[in-house]
Amino acid sequence: KYLGLLCFGTGLRRGEALGLKWSDINHNDKTINIERSVRTIYTIDDNGNRICTTKASSLKTNSSYRSIPLTENLILLFAEIKEYMNEIKIKAKEYYDSSNNDYIFTSAAGGLIDSSNLSRAWKRYLNRVGIEYKNFHCTRHTYITIQYENNIKALTISKLVGHSNTNITESVYTHISKEEINKSVDVLDIINKNQ
């Protein structure tokens, strides 16, 4: 729930949100610095076994490194997340891996979150609140759609979401119909009512 709400409110990519650390939040400047991404990589070893590795890595492009505004709603959301994550740490006791302690989002055991586990959790959450399954990336799509509907300039949106230029933003999102925009807004309304 929290990861989805954060991405709905910021337009962050899934990996960028998973890569956020508490030290990336600057309360003085009221910004969040996007500095890394967490990715899950699958490889095959010499015996043909599938190996899954989840690790933090640098961002793909220079424009992906950015600061975004820390709104009052986000401050409240981060306070809730911190409280929730502290409860998880208390429950896990000595089994919690504190090496990832500065990451905002970790698994129940303190590890970085595997993308497959996130996809399954997202599907369960949408089912619980009565929303037809949508890929997690819809959070970013919805954020950008709402920005467009509110007449925010393409250059501003591009900077907020880390696109390298406005062509990317405009070519993907300017074709959105009013009906699709209304559906996106309805998704947010349903989530807020069913939290």
PDB file of C-alpha atoms in Angstrom:
ATOM      1  CA  LYS A   1       0.000   0.000   0.000  1.00  0.00           C
ATOM      2  CA  TYR A   2       2.647   2.551   1.053  1.00  0.00           C
ATOM      3  CA  LEU A   3       4.889   2.010  -1.939  1.00  0.00           C
ATOM      4  CA  GLY A   4       1.918   2.405  -4.283  1.00  0.00           C
ATOM      5  CA  LEU A   5       0.733   5.578  -2.572  1.00  0.00           C
ATOM      6  CA  LEU A   6       4.244   7.043  -2.744  1.00  0.00           C
ATOM      7  CA  CYS A   7       4.478   6.318  -6.477  1.00  0.00           C
ATOM      8  CA  PHE A   8       0.968   7.696  -7.116  1.00  0.00           C
ATOM      9  CA  GLY A   9       2.050  10.886  -5.325  1.00  0.00           C
ATOM     10  CA  THR A  10       5.482  11.316  -6.930  1.00  0.00           C
ATOM     11  CA  GLY A  11       5.577   9.485 -10.267  1.00  0.00           C
ATOM     12  CA  LEU A  12       8.634   7.522  -9.155  1.00  0.00           C
ATOM     13  CA  ARG A  13       9.577   4.387 -11.031  1.00  0.00           C
ATOM     14  CA  ARG A  14       9.237   1.222  -8.958  1.00  0.00           C
ATOM     15  CA  GLY A  15      13.009   0.718  -8.675  1.00  0.00           C
ATOM     16  CA  GLU A  16      13.563   4.361  -7.713  1.00  0.00           C
ATOM     17  CA  ALA A  17      11.030   4.073  -4.889  1.00  0.00           C
ATOM     18  CA  LEU A  18      12.605   0.825  -3.681  1.00  0.00           C
ATOM     19  CA  GLY A  19      16.009   2.538  -3.767  1.00  0.00           C
ATOM     20  CA  LEU A  20      14.969   5.448  -1.549  1.00  0.00           C
ATOM     21  CA  LYS A  21      16.816   5.889   1.729  1.00  0.00           C
ATOM     22  CA  TRP A  22      15.783   7.935   4.720  1.00  0.00           C
ATOM     23  CA  SER A  23      18.900  10.047   4.108  1.00  0.00           C
ATOM     24  CA  ASP A  24      17.476  11.014   0.681  1.00  0.00           C
ATOM     25  CA  ILE A  25      14.739  13.030   2.382  1.00  0.00           C
ATOM     26  CA  ASN A  26      15.812  16.614   2.998  1.00  0.00           C
ATOM     27  CA  HIS A  27      13.384  18.197   5.462  1.00  0.00           C
ATOM     28  CA  ASN A  28      15.175  21.559   5.354  1.00  0.00           C
ATOM     29  CA  ASP A  29      14.848  21.976   1.583  1.00  0.00           C
ATOM     30  CA  LYS A  30      11.610  19.925   1.514  1.00  0.00           C
ATOM     31  CA  THR A  31      12.891  17.681  -1.263  1.00  0.00           C
ATOM     32  CA  ILE A  32      13.439  14.000  -1.947  1.00  0.00           C
ATOM     33  CA  ASN A  33      16.650  13.136  -3.797  1.00  0.00           C
ATOM     34  CA  ILE A  34      16.433  10.303  -6.316  1.00  0.00           C
ATOM     35  CA  GLU A  35      19.899   8.716  -6.276  1.00  0.00           C
ATOM     36  CA  ARG A  36      19.600   4.982  -7.024  1.00  0.00           C
ATOM     37  CA  SER A  37      17.360   2.172  -8.143  1.00  0.00           C
ATOM     38  CA  VAL A  38      16.807  -1.312  -6.747  1.00  0.00           C
ATOM     39  CA  ARG A  39      16.583  -4.015  -9.383  1.00  0.00           C
ATOM     40  CA  THR A  40      16.098  -7.752  -9.357  1.00  0.00           C
ATOM     41  CA  ILE A  41      18.294  -9.580 -11.832  1.00  0.00           C
ATOM     42  CA  TYR A  42      17.810 -13.206 -12.849  1.00  0.00           C
ATOM     43  CA  THR A  43      20.725 -15.259 -14.137  1.00  0.00           C
ATOM     44  CA  ILE A  44      21.339 -18.949 -14.822  1.00  0.00           C
ATOM     45  CA  ASP A  45      24.286 -20.627 -13.118  1.00  0.00           C
ATOM     46  CA  ASP A  46      26.480 -23.393 -14.613  1.00  0.00           C
ATOM     47  CA  ASN A  47      24.048 -26.063 -13.385  1.00  0.00           C
ATOM     48  CA  GLY A  48      21.062 -24.429 -15.063  1.00  0.00           C
ATOM     49  CA  ASN A  49      19.634 -23.080 -11.802  1.00  0.00           C
ATOM     50  CA  ARG A  50      17.910 -19.723 -11.849  1.00  0.00           C
ATOM     51  CA  ILE A  51      19.643 -17.254  -9.532  1.00  0.00           C
ATOM     52  CA  CYS A  52      17.808 -14.170  -8.301  1.00  0.00           C
ATOM     53  CA  THR A  53      19.815 -11.165  -7.102  1.00  0.00           C
ATOM     54  CA  THR A  54      18.261  -7.946  -5.810  1.00  0.00           C
ATOM     55  CA  LYS A  55      20.642  -5.026  -5.519  1.00  0.00           C
ATOM     56  CA  ALA A  56      20.886  -1.264  -5.639  1.00  0.00           C
ATOM     57  CA  SER A  57      22.437   0.259  -8.723  1.00  0.00           C
ATOM     58  CA  SER A  58      23.000   3.621 -10.329  1.00  0.00           C
ATOM     59  CA  LEU A  59      20.235   5.216 -12.361  1.00  0.00           C
ATOM     60  CA  LYS A  60      20.149   4.738 -16.135  1.00  0.00           C
ATOM     61  CA  THR A  61      20.351   8.366 -17.244  1.00  0.00           C
ATOM     62  CA  ASN A  62      21.603  11.666 -15.838  1.00  0.00           C
ATOM     63  CA  SER A  63      18.072  13.078 -15.944  1.00  0.00           C
ATOM     64  CA  SER A  64      16.911  10.290 -13.621  1.00  0.00           C
ATOM     65  CA  TYR A  65      19.014  11.869 -10.847  1.00  0.00           C
ATOM     66  CA  ARG A  66      16.738  14.578  -9.533  1.00  0.00           C
ATOM     67  CA  SER A  67      15.102  16.235  -6.554  1.00  0.00           C
ATOM     68  CA  ILE A  68      11.351  16.339  -6.231  1.00  0.00           C
ATOM     69  CA  PRO A  69       9.224  18.402  -3.828  1.00  0.00           C
ATOM     70  CA  LEU A  70       8.423  16.953  -0.421  1.00  0.00           C
ATOM     71  CA  THR A  71       4.779  17.953   0.056  1.00  0.00           C
ATOM     72  CA  GLU A  72       2.894  17.946   3.357  1.00  0.00           C
ATOM     73  CA  ASN A  73       1.022  14.805   2.249  1.00  0.00           C
ATOM     74  CA  LEU A  74       4.336  13.065   1.567  1.00  0.00           C
ATOM     75  CA  ILE A  75       5.699  14.125   4.961  1.00  0.00           C
ATOM     76  CA  LEU A  76       2.657  12.483   6.588  1.00  0.00           C
ATOM     77  CA  LEU A  77       3.024   9.402   4.369  1.00  0.00           C
ATOM     78  CA  PHE A  78       6.705   8.990   5.261  1.00  0.00           C
ATOM     79  CA  ALA A  79       5.835   9.289   8.960  1.00  0.00           C
ATOM     80  CA  GLU A  80       3.330   6.426   8.537  1.00  0.00           C
ATOM     81  CA  ILE A  81       5.877   4.371   6.600  1.00  0.00           C
ATOM     82  CA  LYS A  82       8.508   4.872   9.309  1.00  0.00           C
ATOM     83  CA  GLU A  83       6.076   3.739  11.990  1.00  0.00           C
ATOM     84  CA  TYR A  84       5.070   0.689   9.934  1.00  0.00           C
ATOM     85  CA  MET A  85       8.688  -0.275   9.183  1.00  0.00           C
ATOM     86  CA  ASN A  86       9.607   0.085  12.873  1.00  0.00           C
ATOM     87  CA  GLU A  87       6.814  -2.365  13.720  1.00  0.00           C
ATOM     88  CA  ILE A  88       8.239  -4.831  11.179  1.00  0.00           C
ATOM     89  CA  LYS A  89      11.723  -4.522  12.719  1.00  0.00           C
ATOM     90  CA  ILE A  90      10.314  -5.146  16.215  1.00  0.00           C
ATOM     91  CA  LYS A  91       8.441  -8.260  15.030  1.00  0.00           C
ATOM     92  CA  ALA A  92      11.494  -9.652  13.210  1.00  0.00           C
ATOM     93  CA  LYS A  93      13.699  -9.113  16.289  1.00  0.00           C
ATOM     94  CA  GLU A  94      17.213 -10.508  15.781  1.00  0.00           C
ATOM     95  CA  TYR A  95      16.252 -11.942  12.370  1.00  0.00           C
ATOM     96  CA  TYR A  96      16.036  -8.462  10.845  1.00  0.00           C
ATOM     97  CA  ASP A  97      18.994  -7.652   8.556  1.00  0.00           C
ATOM     98  CA  SER A  98      20.008  -4.177   9.730  1.00  0.00           C
ATOM     99  CA  SER A  99      22.564  -3.708   6.910  1.00  0.00           C
ATOM    100  CA  ASN A 100      19.772  -2.139   4.807  1.00  0.00           C
ATOM    101  CA  ASN A 101      18.492  -0.056   7.724  1.00  0.00           C
ATOM    102  CA  ASP A 102      18.601   3.271   5.862  1.00  0.00           C
ATOM    103  CA  TYR A 103      16.368   1.995   3.038  1.00  0.00           C
ATOM    104  CA  ILE A 104      12.790   3.187   3.392  1.00  0.00           C
ATOM    105  CA  PHE A 105      11.292  -0.021   1.996  1.00  0.00           C
ATOM    106  CA  THR A 106      12.648  -3.442   2.946  1.00  0.00           C
ATOM    107  CA  SER A 107      11.240  -6.922   3.233  1.00  0.00           C
ATOM    108  CA  ALA A 108       9.991  -8.247   6.563  1.00  0.00           C
ATOM    109  CA  ALA A 109      13.481  -9.648   7.159  1.00  0.00           C
ATOM    110  CA  GLY A 110      15.252  -6.400   6.231  1.00  0.00           C
ATOM    111  CA  GLY A 111      16.357  -7.372   2.722  1.00  0.00           C
ATOM    112  CA  LEU A 112      15.930  -5.351  -0.427  1.00  0.00           C
ATOM    113  CA  ILE A 113      12.553  -6.063  -2.019  1.00  0.00           C
ATOM    114  CA  ASP A 114      12.485  -8.536  -4.917  1.00  0.00           C
ATOM    115  CA  SER A 115      10.443  -7.239  -7.877  1.00  0.00           C
ATOM    116  CA  SER A 116       8.462 -10.517  -8.204  1.00  0.00           C
ATOM    117  CA  ASN A 117       7.445 -10.328  -4.542  1.00  0.00           C
ATOM    118  CA  LEU A 118       6.400  -6.710  -5.052  1.00  0.00           C
ATOM    119  CA  SER A 119       4.275  -7.657  -8.085  1.00  0.00           C
ATOM    120  CA  ARG A 120       2.506 -10.383  -6.097  1.00  0.00           C
ATOM    121  CA  ALA A 121       1.914  -8.045  -3.130  1.00  0.00           C
ATOM    122  CA  TRP A 122       0.587  -5.334  -5.474  1.00  0.00           C
ATOM    123  CA  LYS A 123      -1.847  -7.803  -7.065  1.00  0.00           C
ATOM    124  CA  ARG A 124      -3.104  -8.893  -3.619  1.00  0.00           C
ATOM    125  CA  TYR A 125      -3.519  -5.275  -2.521  1.00  0.00           C
ATOM    126  CA  LEU A 126      -5.537  -4.279  -5.596  1.00  0.00           C
ATOM    127  CA  ASN A 127      -7.704  -7.357  -5.148  1.00  0.00           C
ATOM    128  CA  ARG A 128      -8.289  -6.467  -1.486  1.00  0.00           C
ATOM    129  CA  VAL A 129      -9.439  -2.916  -2.315  1.00  0.00           C
ATOM    130  CA  GLY A 130     -11.562  -4.093  -5.246  1.00  0.00           C
ATOM    131  CA  ILE A 131      -9.560  -2.740  -8.176  1.00  0.00           C
ATOM    132  CA  GLU A 132      -9.009  -4.747 -11.346  1.00  0.00           C
ATOM    133  CA  TYR A 133      -5.325  -5.668 -11.682  1.00  0.00           C
ATOM    134  CA  LYS A 134      -3.124  -3.019 -13.268  1.00  0.00           C
ATOM    135  CA  ASN A 135       0.642  -3.244 -13.650  1.00  0.00           C
ATOM    136  CA  PHE A 136       2.524  -1.349 -10.907  1.00  0.00           C
ATOM    137  CA  HIS A 137       3.779   1.091 -13.548  1.00  0.00           C
ATOM    138  CA  CYS A 138       0.200   2.453 -13.702  1.00  0.00           C
ATOM    139  CA  THR A 139       1.071   4.489 -10.584  1.00  0.00           C
ATOM    140  CA  ARG A 140       3.582   6.502 -12.630  1.00  0.00           C
ATOM    141  CA  HIS A 141       1.236   6.702 -15.592  1.00  0.00           C
ATOM    142  CA  THR A 142      -1.564   7.986 -13.337  1.00  0.00           C
ATOM    143  CA  TYR A 143       0.708  10.603 -11.755  1.00  0.00           C
ATOM    144  CA  ILE A 144       1.726  11.976 -15.166  1.00  0.00           C
ATOM    145  CA  THR A 145      -1.851  11.845 -16.443  1.00  0.00           C
ATOM    146  CA  ILE A 146      -3.090  13.908 -13.501  1.00  0.00           C
ATOM    147  CA  GLN A 147      -0.291  16.445 -14.050  1.00  0.00           C
ATOM    148  CA  TYR A 148      -1.390  16.833 -17.679  1.00  0.00           C
ATOM    149  CA  GLU A 149      -5.033  17.157 -16.706  1.00  0.00           C
ATOM    150  CA  ASN A 150      -4.074  19.991 -14.360  1.00  0.00           C
ATOM    151  CA  ASN A 151      -2.232  21.802 -17.171  1.00  0.00           C
ATOM    152  CA  ILE A 152       1.245  21.364 -15.736  1.00  0.00           C
ATOM    153  CA  LYS A 153       3.828  22.110 -18.443  1.00  0.00           C
ATOM    154  CA  ALA A 154       5.501  19.153 -20.143  1.00  0.00           C
ATOM    155  CA  LEU A 155       8.968  20.454 -19.175  1.00  0.00           C
ATOM    156  CA  THR A 156       8.007  20.488 -15.491  1.00  0.00           C
ATOM    157  CA  ILE A 157       6.509  16.996 -15.689  1.00  0.00           C
ATOM    158  CA  SER A 158       9.616  15.698 -17.499  1.00  0.00           C
ATOM    159  CA  LYS A 159      11.888  17.037 -14.753  1.00  0.00           C
ATOM    160  CA  LEU A 160       9.694  15.614 -11.988  1.00  0.00           C
ATOM    161  CA  VAL A 161       9.591  12.111 -13.480  1.00  0.00           C
ATOM    162  CA  GLY A 162      13.178  12.010 -14.758  1.00  0.00           C
ATOM    163  CA  HIS A 163      12.570  11.930 -18.506  1.00  0.00           C
ATOM    164  CA  SER A 164      15.572  13.103 -20.506  1.00  0.00           C
ATOM    165  CA  ASN A 165      13.406  15.430 -22.620  1.00  0.00           C
ATOM    166  CA  THR A 166       9.812  16.515 -23.114  1.00  0.00           C
ATOM    167  CA  ASN A 167       9.489  14.436 -26.299  1.00  0.00           C
ATOM    168  CA  ILE A 168       9.388  11.264 -24.211  1.00  0.00           C
ATOM    169  CA  THR A 169       6.747  12.688 -21.899  1.00  0.00           C
ATOM    170  CA  GLU A 170       4.615  14.128 -24.679  1.00  0.00           C
ATOM    171  CA  SER A 171       4.820  11.170 -27.064  1.00  0.00           C
ATOM    172  CA  VAL A 172       3.679   8.726 -24.402  1.00  0.00           C
ATOM    173  CA  TYR A 173       1.108  10.783 -22.523  1.00  0.00           C
ATOM    174  CA  THR A 174      -0.488  13.469 -24.705  1.00  0.00           C
ATOM    175  CA  HIS A 175      -2.704  10.952 -26.510  1.00  0.00           C
ATOM    176  CA  ILE A 176      -4.609  10.183 -23.304  1.00  0.00           C
ATOM    177  CA  SER A 177      -8.343  10.603 -23.683  1.00  0.00           C
ATOM    178  CA  LYS A 178     -10.644  12.265 -21.148  1.00  0.00           C
ATOM    179  CA  GLU A 179     -12.201   8.863 -20.411  1.00  0.00           C
ATOM    180  CA  GLU A 180      -8.790   7.371 -19.557  1.00  0.00           C
ATOM    181  CA  ILE A 181      -7.999  10.353 -17.342  1.00  0.00           C
ATOM    182  CA  ASN A 182     -11.276   9.868 -15.462  1.00  0.00           C
ATOM    183  CA  LYS A 183     -10.511   6.165 -14.996  1.00  0.00           C
ATOM    184  CA  SER A 184      -7.102   7.040 -13.539  1.00  0.00           C
ATOM    185  CA  VAL A 185      -8.613   9.510 -11.106  1.00  0.00           C
ATOM    186  CA  ASP A 186     -11.262   6.932 -10.153  1.00  0.00           C
ATOM    187  CA  VAL A 187      -8.483   4.466  -9.248  1.00  0.00           C
ATOM    188  CA  LEU A 188      -7.068   6.976  -6.749  1.00  0.00           C
ATOM    189  CA  ASP A 189     -10.530   7.631  -5.333  1.00  0.00           C
ATOM    190  CA  ILE A 190     -11.157   3.904  -4.797  1.00  0.00           C
ATOM    191  CA  ILE A 191      -7.788   3.421  -3.085  1.00  0.00           C
ATOM    192  CA  ASN A 192      -8.407   6.331  -0.717  1.00  0.00           C
ATOM    193  CA  LYS A 193     -11.864   5.007   0.215  1.00  0.00           C
ATOM    194  CA  ASN A 194     -10.662   1.448   0.839  1.00  0.00           C
ATOM    195  CA  GLN A 195      -7.415   2.024   2.755  1.00  0.00           C
TER     196      GLN A 195
END
